Amino acid sequence: MILQNDRNYKIVVVGAGHVGLAYGVLLDEKYDVAMVDIDEKKVEDIKNGKLPDDYPHKKMVASTNHTAYYDADLILIAVPTNFDEATHGLNCNIITNVLRDIKRCDNGTKNTKPLIVIKSTVYIGYTARIREELGMDNVIFSPEFLREDYALYDIKNPSRLVVGKAPGFEKEINKYIDVIS
Protein backbone atom coordinates (compact mmCIF):
# COMPACT_ATOMS: atom_id res chain seq x y z
CA MET A 1 0.00 0.00 0.00
CA ILE A 2 1.58 3.25 -1.12
CA LEU A 3 0.04 6.09 0.81
CA GLN A 4 0.30 9.63 -0.43
CA ASN A 5 -0.02 12.25 2.28
CA ASP A 6 -3.34 14.06 1.83
CA ARG A 7 -4.71 15.32 5.13
CA ASN A 8 -7.42 17.23 3.20
CA TYR A 9 -8.95 13.94 2.03
CA LYS A 10 -11.46 12.92 4.69
CA ILE A 11 -12.17 9.22 5.17
CA VAL A 12 -14.79 7.81 7.51
CA VAL A 13 -14.57 4.13 8.44
CA VAL A 14 -17.82 2.71 9.79
CA GLY A 15 -17.25 -0.31 12.01
CA ALA A 16 -14.26 -0.74 14.31
CA GLY A 17 -14.02 -4.50 14.14
CA HIS A 18 -11.37 -6.66 12.48
CA VAL A 19 -11.66 -5.08 9.00
CA GLY A 20 -12.63 -1.49 9.83
CA LEU A 21 -10.03 -0.95 12.53
CA ALA A 22 -7.22 -2.27 10.32
CA TYR A 23 -8.19 0.06 7.47
CA GLY A 24 -8.70 3.00 9.82
CA VAL A 25 -5.33 2.64 11.53
CA LEU A 26 -3.38 2.34 8.30
CA LEU A 27 -5.23 5.05 6.38
CA ASP A 28 -4.86 7.41 9.35
CA GLU A 29 -1.12 7.49 8.66
CA LYS A 30 -1.69 9.72 5.62
CA TYR A 31 -5.31 10.85 5.57
CA ASP A 32 -7.86 12.55 7.82
CA VAL A 33 -9.65 9.46 9.19
CA ALA A 34 -12.59 9.22 11.58
CA MET A 35 -13.84 5.90 12.95
CA VAL A 36 -17.56 5.42 13.67
CA ASP A 37 -18.89 2.53 15.74
CA ILE A 38 -21.93 1.98 17.95
CA ASP A 39 -19.81 0.32 20.66
CA GLU A 40 -18.88 3.10 23.09
CA LYS A 41 -16.08 1.03 24.67
CA LYS A 42 -14.43 0.45 21.28
CA VAL A 43 -14.71 4.16 20.51
CA GLU A 44 -13.10 5.15 23.84
CA ASP A 45 -10.32 2.59 23.37
CA ILE A 46 -9.56 3.97 19.89
CA LYS A 47 -9.57 7.54 21.15
CA ASN A 48 -7.16 6.56 23.93
CA GLY A 49 -4.83 4.56 21.68
CA LYS A 50 -5.77 1.20 23.22
CA LEU A 51 -5.47 -0.95 20.12
CA PRO A 52 -4.56 -4.61 19.60
CA ASP A 53 -0.90 -5.42 20.30
CA ASP A 54 0.14 -5.72 16.65
CA TYR A 55 -1.36 -2.32 15.78
CA PRO A 56 0.47 1.00 16.09
CA HIS A 57 -0.61 2.51 19.40
CA LYS A 58 -1.86 5.98 18.63
CA LYS A 59 -4.89 8.03 19.44
CA MET A 60 -7.41 8.42 16.62
CA VAL A 61 -10.62 10.29 16.02
CA ALA A 62 -13.54 8.02 16.85
CA SER A 63 -17.21 8.56 17.59
CA THR A 64 -20.59 6.93 17.93
CA ASN A 65 -22.04 10.04 16.31
CA HIS A 66 -23.01 10.09 12.64
CA THR A 67 -21.91 13.70 12.21
CA ALA A 68 -18.55 12.24 11.13
CA TYR A 69 -20.20 11.64 7.75
CA TYR A 70 -20.36 15.39 7.06
CA ASP A 71 -17.70 16.58 4.61
CA ALA A 72 -16.46 13.03 3.96
CA ASP A 73 -14.75 12.28 0.65
CA LEU A 74 -14.79 8.52 1.17
CA ILE A 75 -16.81 6.32 3.52
CA LEU A 76 -15.80 2.69 4.06
CA ILE A 77 -18.47 0.44 5.56
CA ALA A 78 -17.05 -2.56 7.43
CA VAL A 79 -19.86 -3.81 9.63
CA PRO A 80 -21.07 -7.34 10.44
CA THR A 81 -23.27 -9.26 8.01
CA ASN A 82 -23.99 -12.35 10.03
CA PHE A 83 -25.73 -15.42 8.63
CA ASP A 84 -29.46 -15.23 9.29
CA GLU A 85 -30.88 -18.65 10.21
CA ALA A 86 -34.44 -17.55 9.38
CA THR A 87 -33.68 -16.47 5.81
CA HIS A 88 -30.68 -18.75 5.26
CA GLY A 89 -28.72 -15.79 3.94
CA LEU A 90 -26.60 -12.84 4.97
CA ASN A 91 -28.24 -10.20 7.13
CA CYS A 92 -27.35 -6.88 5.54
CA ASN A 93 -29.63 -4.77 7.77
CA ILE A 94 -26.72 -3.06 9.51
CA ILE A 95 -25.27 -1.92 6.17
CA THR A 96 -28.69 -0.72 5.02
CA ASN A 97 -29.16 1.27 8.24
CA VAL A 98 -25.69 2.83 7.89
CA LEU A 99 -26.50 3.85 4.31
CA ARG A 100 -29.78 5.41 5.48
CA ASP A 101 -27.88 7.36 8.15
CA ILE A 102 -25.37 8.58 5.57
CA LYS A 103 -28.15 9.62 3.21
CA ARG A 104 -29.77 11.68 5.99
CA CYS A 105 -26.54 13.65 6.38
CA ASP A 106 -25.94 16.28 3.77
CA ASN A 107 -22.32 16.59 2.75
CA GLY A 108 -21.64 19.78 4.67
CA THR A 109 -19.45 22.22 2.80
CA LYS A 110 -18.53 19.85 -0.03
CA ASN A 111 -20.34 20.14 -3.34
CA THR A 112 -19.96 16.45 -4.15
CA LYS A 113 -21.26 13.22 -2.68
CA PRO A 114 -18.75 10.97 -0.93
CA LEU A 115 -17.89 7.67 -2.53
CA ILE A 116 -19.31 4.95 -0.26
CA VAL A 117 -17.51 1.62 -0.38
CA ILE A 118 -19.01 -1.48 1.18
CA LYS A 119 -16.20 -3.70 2.49
CA SER A 120 -18.56 -6.06 4.34
CA THR A 121 -19.59 -9.37 2.80
CA VAL A 122 -22.91 -9.01 0.98
CA TYR A 123 -25.03 -11.30 -1.15
CA ILE A 124 -25.01 -11.11 -4.93
CA GLY A 125 -27.12 -8.21 -6.16
CA TYR A 126 -27.26 -6.37 -2.82
CA THR A 127 -25.29 -3.32 -3.94
CA ALA A 128 -27.36 -2.78 -7.10
CA ARG A 129 -30.61 -3.28 -5.18
CA ILE A 130 -29.72 -0.92 -2.33
CA ARG A 131 -28.40 1.76 -4.71
CA GLU A 132 -31.75 1.76 -6.48
CA GLU A 133 -33.86 1.43 -3.32
CA LEU A 134 -32.14 4.34 -1.55
CA GLY A 135 -31.38 6.41 -4.66
CA MET A 136 -27.66 6.40 -3.83
CA ASP A 137 -25.62 6.18 -7.03
CA ASN A 138 -22.37 6.71 -5.11
CA VAL A 139 -22.27 3.24 -3.48
CA ILE A 140 -19.92 0.50 -4.66
CA PHE A 141 -18.79 -2.87 -3.37
CA SER A 142 -15.11 -3.67 -2.93
CA PRO A 143 -14.59 -6.90 -0.97
CA GLU A 144 -11.72 -7.32 1.42
CA PHE A 145 -9.41 -10.29 1.34
CA LEU A 146 -7.96 -10.14 4.84
CA ARG A 147 -6.81 -12.98 7.01
CA GLU A 148 -7.79 -12.46 10.62
CA ASP A 149 -4.29 -12.51 12.13
CA TYR A 150 -2.71 -10.71 9.18
CA ALA A 151 -5.10 -7.82 8.48
CA LEU A 152 -2.50 -5.04 8.59
CA TYR A 153 -0.08 -7.01 6.40
CA ASP A 154 -2.81 -7.94 3.92
CA ILE A 155 -3.96 -4.33 3.55
CA LYS A 156 -0.40 -3.15 2.94
CA ASN A 157 0.23 -6.03 0.52
CA PRO A 158 -3.07 -6.79 -1.23
CA SER A 159 -3.16 -10.00 -3.22
CA ARG A 160 -5.92 -8.58 -5.42
CA LEU A 161 -8.19 -5.57 -5.68
CA VAL A 162 -11.82 -5.88 -6.76
CA VAL A 163 -13.78 -2.66 -7.17
CA GLY A 164 -17.36 -2.14 -8.30
CA LYS A 165 -18.44 0.63 -10.60
CA ALA A 166 -20.61 3.70 -10.24
CA PRO A 167 -21.17 5.69 -13.44
CA GLY A 168 -20.30 9.34 -12.87
CA PHE A 169 -17.94 8.53 -9.99
CA GLU A 170 -14.92 7.36 -11.98
CA LYS A 171 -12.63 10.06 -10.52
CA GLU A 172 -13.66 9.14 -6.97
CA ILE A 173 -13.18 5.43 -7.66
CA ASN A 174 -9.71 6.08 -9.08
CA LYS A 175 -8.83 8.04 -5.94
CA TYR A 176 -10.12 5.14 -3.80
CA ILE A 177 -7.90 2.75 -5.75
CA ASP A 178 -4.93 5.08 -5.19
CA VAL A 179 -5.72 5.24 -1.47
CA ILE A 180 -5.89 1.50 -0.90
CA SER A 181 -3.33 0.18 -3.38
PDB file of C-alpha atoms in Angstrom:
ATOM      1  CA  MET A   1       0.000   0.000   0.000  1.00  0.00           C
ATOM      2  CA  ILE A   2       1.576   3.254  -1.118  1.00  0.00           C
ATOM      3  CA  LEU A   3       0.036   6.094   0.806  1.00  0.00           C
ATOM      4  CA  GLN A   4       0.303   9.631  -0.425  1.00  0.00           C
ATOM      5  CA  ASN A   5      -0.017  12.245   2.282  1.00  0.00           C
ATOM      6  CA  ASP A   6      -3.337  14.058   1.825  1.00  0.00           C
ATOM      7  CA  ARG A   7      -4.713  15.321   5.133  1.00  0.00           C
ATOM      8  CA  ASN A   8      -7.416  17.227   3.204  1.00  0.00           C
ATOM      9  CA  TYR A   9      -8.946  13.939   2.031  1.00  0.00           C
ATOM     10  CA  LYS A  10     -11.462  12.921   4.690  1.00  0.00           C
ATOM     11  CA  ILE A  11     -12.167   9.218   5.168  1.00  0.00           C
ATOM     12  CA  VAL A  12     -14.790   7.805   7.508  1.00  0.00           C
ATOM     13  CA  VAL A  13     -14.565   4.127   8.440  1.00  0.00           C
ATOM     14  CA  VAL A  14     -17.823   2.705   9.794  1.00  0.00           C
ATOM     15  CA  GLY A  15     -17.248  -0.313  12.011  1.00  0.00           C
ATOM     16  CA  ALA A  16     -14.259  -0.735  14.310  1.00  0.00           C
ATOM     17  CA  GLY A  17     -14.023  -4.505  14.137  1.00  0.00           C
ATOM     18  CA  HIS A  18     -11.374  -6.662  12.480  1.00  0.00           C
ATOM     19  CA  VAL A  19     -11.664  -5.078   9.005  1.00  0.00           C
ATOM     20  CA  GLY A  20     -12.630  -1.491   9.831  1.00  0.00           C
ATOM     21  CA  LEU A  21     -10.025  -0.948  12.533  1.00  0.00           C
ATOM     22  CA  ALA A  22      -7.223  -2.270  10.317  1.00  0.00           C
ATOM     23  CA  TYR A  23      -8.192   0.057   7.465  1.00  0.00           C
ATOM     24  CA  GLY A  24      -8.703   3.002   9.821  1.00  0.00           C
ATOM     25  CA  VAL A  25      -5.327   2.636  11.531  1.00  0.00           C
ATOM     26  CA  LEU A  26      -3.375   2.336   8.295  1.00  0.00           C
ATOM     27  CA  LEU A  27      -5.228   5.051   6.378  1.00  0.00           C
ATOM     28  CA  ASP A  28      -4.860   7.409   9.355  1.00  0.00           C
ATOM     29  CA  GLU A  29      -1.118   7.489   8.659  1.00  0.00           C
ATOM     30  CA  LYS A  30      -1.690   9.719   5.617  1.00  0.00           C
ATOM     31  CA  TYR A  31      -5.306  10.854   5.570  1.00  0.00           C
ATOM     32  CA  ASP A  32      -7.857  12.546   7.819  1.00  0.00           C
ATOM     33  CA  VAL A  33      -9.653   9.462   9.192  1.00  0.00           C
ATOM     34  CA  ALA A  34     -12.591   9.217  11.582  1.00  0.00           C
ATOM     35  CA  MET A  35     -13.838   5.903  12.947  1.00  0.00           C
ATOM     36  CA  VAL A  36     -17.556   5.424  13.668  1.00  0.00           C
ATOM     37  CA  ASP A  37     -18.886   2.529  15.738  1.00  0.00           C
ATOM     38  CA  ILE A  38     -21.931   1.976  17.947  1.00  0.00           C
ATOM     39  CA  ASP A  39     -19.811   0.317  20.660  1.00  0.00           C
ATOM     40  CA  GLU A  40     -18.878   3.099  23.088  1.00  0.00           C
ATOM     41  CA  LYS A  41     -16.083   1.026  24.666  1.00  0.00           C
ATOM     42  CA  LYS A  42     -14.426   0.454  21.276  1.00  0.00           C
ATOM     43  CA  VAL A  43     -14.709   4.163  20.513  1.00  0.00           C
ATOM     44  CA  GLU A  44     -13.104   5.146  23.835  1.00  0.00           C
ATOM     45  CA  ASP A  45     -10.318   2.594  23.372  1.00  0.00           C
ATOM     46  CA  ILE A  46      -9.563   3.968  19.892  1.00  0.00           C
ATOM     47  CA  LYS A  47      -9.574   7.545  21.147  1.00  0.00           C
ATOM     48  CA  ASN A  48      -7.161   6.558  23.926  1.00  0.00           C
ATOM     49  CA  GLY A  49      -4.826   4.563  21.682  1.00  0.00           C
ATOM     50  CA  LYS A  50      -5.767   1.203  23.215  1.00  0.00           C
ATOM     51  CA  LEU A  51      -5.471  -0.946  20.121  1.00  0.00           C
ATOM     52  CA  PRO A  52      -4.564  -4.607  19.603  1.00  0.00           C
ATOM     53  CA  ASP A  53      -0.898  -5.421  20.302  1.00  0.00           C
ATOM     54  CA  ASP A  54       0.139  -5.719  16.653  1.00  0.00           C
ATOM     55  CA  TYR A  55      -1.363  -2.317  15.778  1.00  0.00           C
ATOM     56  CA  PRO A  56       0.473   0.996  16.089  1.00  0.00           C
ATOM     57  CA  HIS A  57      -0.612   2.509  19.400  1.00  0.00           C
ATOM     58  CA  LYS A  58      -1.857   5.981  18.626  1.00  0.00           C
ATOM     59  CA  LYS A  59      -4.886   8.029  19.437  1.00  0.00           C
ATOM     60  CA  MET A  60      -7.406   8.415  16.622  1.00  0.00           C
ATOM     61  CA  VAL A  61     -10.622  10.295  16.019  1.00  0.00           C
ATOM     62  CA  ALA A  62     -13.544   8.020  16.849  1.00  0.00           C
ATOM     63  CA  SER A  63     -17.207   8.557  17.594  1.00  0.00           C
ATOM     64  CA  THR A  64     -20.587   6.928  17.935  1.00  0.00           C
ATOM     65  CA  ASN A  65     -22.043  10.042  16.310  1.00  0.00           C
ATOM     66  CA  HIS A  66     -23.009  10.093  12.645  1.00  0.00           C
ATOM     67  CA  THR A  67     -21.907  13.697  12.208  1.00  0.00           C
ATOM     68  CA  ALA A  68     -18.551  12.240  11.133  1.00  0.00           C
ATOM     69  CA  TYR A  69     -20.199  11.636   7.746  1.00  0.00           C
ATOM     70  CA  TYR A  70     -20.358  15.388   7.059  1.00  0.00           C
ATOM     71  CA  ASP A  71     -17.704  16.578   4.613  1.00  0.00           C
ATOM     72  CA  ALA A  72     -16.456  13.028   3.955  1.00  0.00           C
ATOM     73  CA  ASP A  73     -14.749  12.278   0.653  1.00  0.00           C
ATOM     74  CA  LEU A  74     -14.785   8.517   1.173  1.00  0.00           C
ATOM     75  CA  ILE A  75     -16.814   6.316   3.520  1.00  0.00           C
ATOM     76  CA  LEU A  76     -15.802   2.692   4.056  1.00  0.00           C
ATOM     77  CA  ILE A  77     -18.465   0.444   5.560  1.00  0.00           C
ATOM     78  CA  ALA A  78     -17.055  -2.560   7.428  1.00  0.00           C
ATOM     79  CA  VAL A  79     -19.864  -3.811   9.633  1.00  0.00           C
ATOM     80  CA  PRO A  80     -21.071  -7.337  10.444  1.00  0.00           C
ATOM     81  CA  THR A  81     -23.269  -9.257   8.012  1.00  0.00           C
ATOM     82  CA  ASN A  82     -23.988 -12.354  10.026  1.00  0.00           C
ATOM     83  CA  PHE A  83     -25.730 -15.418   8.635  1.00  0.00           C
ATOM     84  CA  ASP A  84     -29.463 -15.228   9.288  1.00  0.00           C
ATOM     85  CA  GLU A  85     -30.881 -18.645  10.209  1.00  0.00           C
ATOM     86  CA  ALA A  86     -34.438 -17.545   9.375  1.00  0.00           C
ATOM     87  CA  THR A  87     -33.678 -16.470   5.809  1.00  0.00           C
ATOM     88  CA  HIS A  88     -30.679 -18.751   5.261  1.00  0.00           C
ATOM     89  CA  GLY A  89     -28.717 -15.789   3.942  1.00  0.00           C
ATOM     90  CA  LEU A  90     -26.601 -12.839   4.974  1.00  0.00           C
ATOM     91  CA  ASN A  91     -28.244 -10.204   7.132  1.00  0.00           C
ATOM     92  CA  CYS A  92     -27.346  -6.877   5.536  1.00  0.00           C
ATOM     93  CA  ASN A  93     -29.627  -4.771   7.767  1.00  0.00           C
ATOM     94  CA  ILE A  94     -26.718  -3.055   9.512  1.00  0.00           C
ATOM     95  CA  ILE A  95     -25.273  -1.918   6.171  1.00  0.00           C
ATOM     96  CA  THR A  96     -28.689  -0.719   5.019  1.00  0.00           C
ATOM     97  CA  ASN A  97     -29.156   1.267   8.241  1.00  0.00           C
ATOM     98  CA  VAL A  98     -25.693   2.829   7.892  1.00  0.00           C
ATOM     99  CA  LEU A  99     -26.502   3.850   4.314  1.00  0.00           C
ATOM    100  CA  ARG A 100     -29.780   5.408   5.477  1.00  0.00           C
ATOM    101  CA  ASP A 101     -27.879   7.363   8.155  1.00  0.00           C
ATOM    102  CA  ILE A 102     -25.367   8.576   5.568  1.00  0.00           C
ATOM    103  CA  LYS A 103     -28.153   9.619   3.212  1.00  0.00           C
ATOM    104  CA  ARG A 104     -29.773  11.679   5.989  1.00  0.00           C
ATOM    105  CA  CYS A 105     -26.539  13.650   6.384  1.00  0.00           C
ATOM    106  CA  ASP A 106     -25.938  16.279   3.773  1.00  0.00           C
ATOM    107  CA  ASN A 107     -22.322  16.594   2.748  1.00  0.00           C
ATOM    108  CA  GLY A 108     -21.641  19.778   4.666  1.00  0.00           C
ATOM    109  CA  THR A 109     -19.452  22.224   2.795  1.00  0.00           C
ATOM    110  CA  LYS A 110     -18.530  19.855  -0.027  1.00  0.00           C
ATOM    111  CA  ASN A 111     -20.339  20.138  -3.344  1.00  0.00           C
ATOM    112  CA  THR A 112     -19.963  16.454  -4.154  1.00  0.00           C
ATOM    113  CA  LYS A 113     -21.263  13.220  -2.676  1.00  0.00           C
ATOM    114  CA  PRO A 114     -18.753  10.975  -0.931  1.00  0.00           C
ATOM    115  CA  LEU A 115     -17.886   7.669  -2.525  1.00  0.00           C
ATOM    116  CA  ILE A 116     -19.315   4.952  -0.259  1.00  0.00           C
ATOM    117  CA  VAL A 117     -17.508   1.624  -0.375  1.00  0.00           C
ATOM    118  CA  ILE A 118     -19.013  -1.479   1.182  1.00  0.00           C
ATOM    119  CA  LYS A 119     -16.197  -3.696   2.491  1.00  0.00           C
ATOM    120  CA  SER A 120     -18.560  -6.059   4.338  1.00  0.00           C
ATOM    121  CA  THR A 121     -19.587  -9.369   2.801  1.00  0.00           C
ATOM    122  CA  VAL A 122     -22.905  -9.005   0.983  1.00  0.00           C
ATOM    123  CA  TYR A 123     -25.030 -11.304  -1.145  1.00  0.00           C
ATOM    124  CA  ILE A 124     -25.008 -11.105  -4.931  1.00  0.00           C
ATOM    125  CA  GLY A 125     -27.118  -8.211  -6.162  1.00  0.00           C
ATOM    126  CA  TYR A 126     -27.257  -6.373  -2.816  1.00  0.00           C
ATOM    127  CA  THR A 127     -25.289  -3.320  -3.944  1.00  0.00           C
ATOM    128  CA  ALA A 128     -27.358  -2.782  -7.099  1.00  0.00           C
ATOM    129  CA  ARG A 129     -30.607  -3.283  -5.178  1.00  0.00           C
ATOM    130  CA  ILE A 130     -29.716  -0.921  -2.331  1.00  0.00           C
ATOM    131  CA  ARG A 131     -28.396   1.759  -4.708  1.00  0.00           C
ATOM    132  CA  GLU A 132     -31.754   1.758  -6.483  1.00  0.00           C
ATOM    133  CA  GLU A 133     -33.858   1.428  -3.317  1.00  0.00           C
ATOM    134  CA  LEU A 134     -32.141   4.342  -1.550  1.00  0.00           C
ATOM    135  CA  GLY A 135     -31.375   6.410  -4.665  1.00  0.00           C
ATOM    136  CA  MET A 136     -27.658   6.401  -3.833  1.00  0.00           C
ATOM    137  CA  ASP A 137     -25.621   6.180  -7.034  1.00  0.00           C
ATOM    138  CA  ASN A 138     -22.370   6.711  -5.112  1.00  0.00           C
ATOM    139  CA  VAL A 139     -22.273   3.242  -3.475  1.00  0.00           C
ATOM    140  CA  ILE A 140     -19.918   0.502  -4.660  1.00  0.00           C
ATOM    141  CA  PHE A 141     -18.789  -2.870  -3.371  1.00  0.00           C
ATOM    142  CA  SER A 142     -15.106  -3.674  -2.926  1.00  0.00           C
ATOM    143  CA  PRO A 143     -14.586  -6.896  -0.974  1.00  0.00           C
ATOM    144  CA  GLU A 144     -11.719  -7.317   1.417  1.00  0.00           C
ATOM    145  CA  PHE A 145      -9.409 -10.293   1.339  1.00  0.00           C
ATOM    146  CA  LEU A 146      -7.964 -10.140   4.837  1.00  0.00           C
ATOM    147  CA  ARG A 147      -6.810 -12.980   7.005  1.00  0.00           C
ATOM    148  CA  GLU A 148      -7.786 -12.461  10.617  1.00  0.00           C
ATOM    149  CA  ASP A 149      -4.294 -12.511  12.126  1.00  0.00           C
ATOM    150  CA  TYR A 150      -2.706 -10.707   9.176  1.00  0.00           C
ATOM    151  CA  ALA A 151      -5.101  -7.820   8.475  1.00  0.00           C
ATOM    152  CA  LEU A 152      -2.499  -5.043   8.589  1.00  0.00           C
ATOM    153  CA  TYR A 153      -0.078  -7.010   6.403  1.00  0.00           C
ATOM    154  CA  ASP A 154      -2.809  -7.941   3.922  1.00  0.00           C
ATOM    155  CA  ILE A 155      -3.965  -4.334   3.551  1.00  0.00           C
ATOM    156  CA  LYS A 156      -0.402  -3.154   2.940  1.00  0.00           C
ATOM    157  CA  ASN A 157       0.226  -6.035   0.520  1.00  0.00           C
ATOM    158  CA  PRO A 158      -3.069  -6.786  -1.229  1.00  0.00           C
ATOM    159  CA  SER A 159      -3.159 -10.003  -3.219  1.00  0.00           C
ATOM    160  CA  ARG A 160      -5.918  -8.578  -5.420  1.00  0.00           C
ATOM    161  CA  LEU A 161      -8.190  -5.573  -5.682  1.00  0.00           C
ATOM    162  CA  VAL A 162     -11.815  -5.875  -6.760  1.00  0.00           C
ATOM    163  CA  VAL A 163     -13.781  -2.663  -7.174  1.00  0.00           C
ATOM    164  CA  GLY A 164     -17.359  -2.137  -8.300  1.00  0.00           C
ATOM    165  CA  LYS A 165     -18.438   0.631 -10.605  1.00  0.00           C
ATOM    166  CA  ALA A 166     -20.613   3.697 -10.244  1.00  0.00           C
ATOM    167  CA  PRO A 167     -21.171   5.694 -13.440  1.00  0.00           C
ATOM    168  CA  GLY A 168     -20.302   9.344 -12.866  1.00  0.00           C
ATOM    169  CA  PHE A 169     -17.941   8.526  -9.990  1.00  0.00           C
ATOM    170  CA  GLU A 170     -14.920   7.364 -11.981  1.00  0.00           C
ATOM    171  CA  LYS A 171     -12.635  10.058 -10.521  1.00  0.00           C
ATOM    172  CA  GLU A 172     -13.658   9.138  -6.967  1.00  0.00           C
ATOM    173  CA  ILE A 173     -13.181   5.425  -7.656  1.00  0.00           C
ATOM    174  CA  ASN A 174      -9.707   6.078  -9.084  1.00  0.00           C
ATOM    175  CA  LYS A 175      -8.832   8.045  -5.937  1.00  0.00           C
ATOM    176  CA  TYR A 176     -10.118   5.141  -3.803  1.00  0.00           C
ATOM    177  CA  ILE A 177      -7.901   2.747  -5.752  1.00  0.00           C
ATOM    178  CA  ASP A 178      -4.926   5.081  -5.193  1.00  0.00           C
ATOM    179  CA  VAL A 179      -5.723   5.244  -1.473  1.00  0.00           C
ATOM    180  CA  ILE A 180      -5.891   1.499  -0.903  1.00  0.00           C
ATOM    181  CA  SER A 181      -3.327   0.183  -3.380  1.00  0.00           C
TER     182      SER A 181
END
